Amino acid sequence: MNKQRHTAIALFSGGLDSILACRVVAEQGVKVKAIKFVTPFFDYDLLTTTARYQKKIRDKYDIDVEVRDITDPYLRMLHDPPHGYGKHFNPCIDCKILMISEAKKLMADYHASFIITGEVVGQRPMSQRKDTLRVIERDSGTDSLLLRPLCTQCQKPTAVELAGIIDREKLPGISGRGRAPQRELAAKFGITDYPNAAGGCVLTDKNLALRIQGYYRETTEINKEDIRFLLAGRQFRLPHGGWLAMGRDEEENNKVARLRQSGDVILRLSDRPGPTALLRHSRHGEDIRLSAALLVRYGKKIPGAPPDVGVTVTEDQTETMVYSPALPDDQVATLAAL
Ligand code: SF4
C-alpha cells in the first residue's frame, strides 16, 4: 500500500502535543491536514488572521492547517454537555467529542483515512483519563478511526494500523503529566519554539466562566455575538436591561467598537482620552445616562476641569452629546458585572 496516498485529519490546538502528533504521523509518510477549530471561547481571532496563522504554522512546524468555526454546535452543546463540566464552565469531554465528530464529518472532503489528536493518556484529570479517552472515541463514533499517536499503546489498534498504514512500534509511547518526553521529541524534530501547555480557553477562567454560565442560566437562545460581547472588556449591567462593555486599553477599545451590531449604542468621551463603550439590549435614557457617567468615571481626569464631561453617543447614524459627571464608586460597584 502506498502510504503517500493516505491522509489523516488532525485536531490541532496549536499546543506542543498537537504539533508532535502531526509530525510523528507525517513522518510515516501520511499526509496530515490539521484543523484548528475555533469558537468565541478560544482562538476566535484566528478567523480574521487565518492566512498569517497558516503561514506561521507552516513555517515553524511544517504543518498544513485550516481554521474552522464550530461556534454554532458548540453553543448548543454548552447548554447541557452530557459529560458535565470541569472545575469551571469547561465541558472538556464533550468539547473533545464535538471536535472529533466535526473532524469526522470532514474526512470525506479530504479523502482522509483516519483522525489524529495530540491527547496523552493521564495528562489531564478530566479529559485524558484512560476511561475518558474510550468514552470520547465511542461518543464521537470514531472507534477504529481515531489514532492518538503520542500514546497509541493505550488504545486498541486502529484500522489504519491493521492496514499497515501506521506502524505503532515507531510511535512514541508517552503517558502521564510529565513534559520531558514531549520536549525531547520536539528537539528531535528541531522544534524549539512552541507554546507552553495549551491555555487560552475562557471557559476555564474562573471569572469569565462564571459570566458565561450566568448568561446561559438566563438565556435559552444563545447568540454568538452576545458571547463575543460578554467577553469584551469591563462589563456592567444596567437597570433597564442594558449591557455595557467598556474597553480597558486601546486594543480593547478597538475590539469593543468592532463588535457593534445593529441596535447597539456606542459611547466615547468627546474631548479627552478614555474608554470606548458599547451599550446593547437597551436604548433607555437612564441606561444611556448611566453609561455616560461610567465612561467619565473611567476616562482621563483633568485637574481643574468642570465635573461634567462631554460624551458622544452614537445611535444608528445619529450622534448626540450628553454631559455627565463621573459615576460615584459605590454606584459603579452596584452595576459591575462579574
Ligand atoms: S479547555 Fe476548553 S477548549 Fe480545551 S478541551 Fe476544555 S472546553 Fe475544550
Short mmCIF file of C-alpha atoms in Angstrom, two decimals, residues 1-6 163-165:
data_model
loop_
_atom_site.label_atom_id
_atom_site.label_comp_id
_atom_site.label_asym_id
_atom_site.label_seq_id
_atom_site.Cartn_x
_atom_site.Cartn_y
_atom_site.Cartn_z
CA MET A 1 0.00 0.00 0.00
CA ASN A 2 1.35 3.44 -0.89
CA LYS A 3 1.44 5.49 2.29
CA GLN A 4 1.64 8.77 0.42
CA ARG A 5 -1.91 8.27 -0.74
CA HIS A 6 -3.29 8.31 2.77
CA ALA A 163 -3.96 -1.96 7.32
CA GLY A 164 -0.24 -1.24 7.72
CA ILE A 165 -0.58 2.50 7.11
#
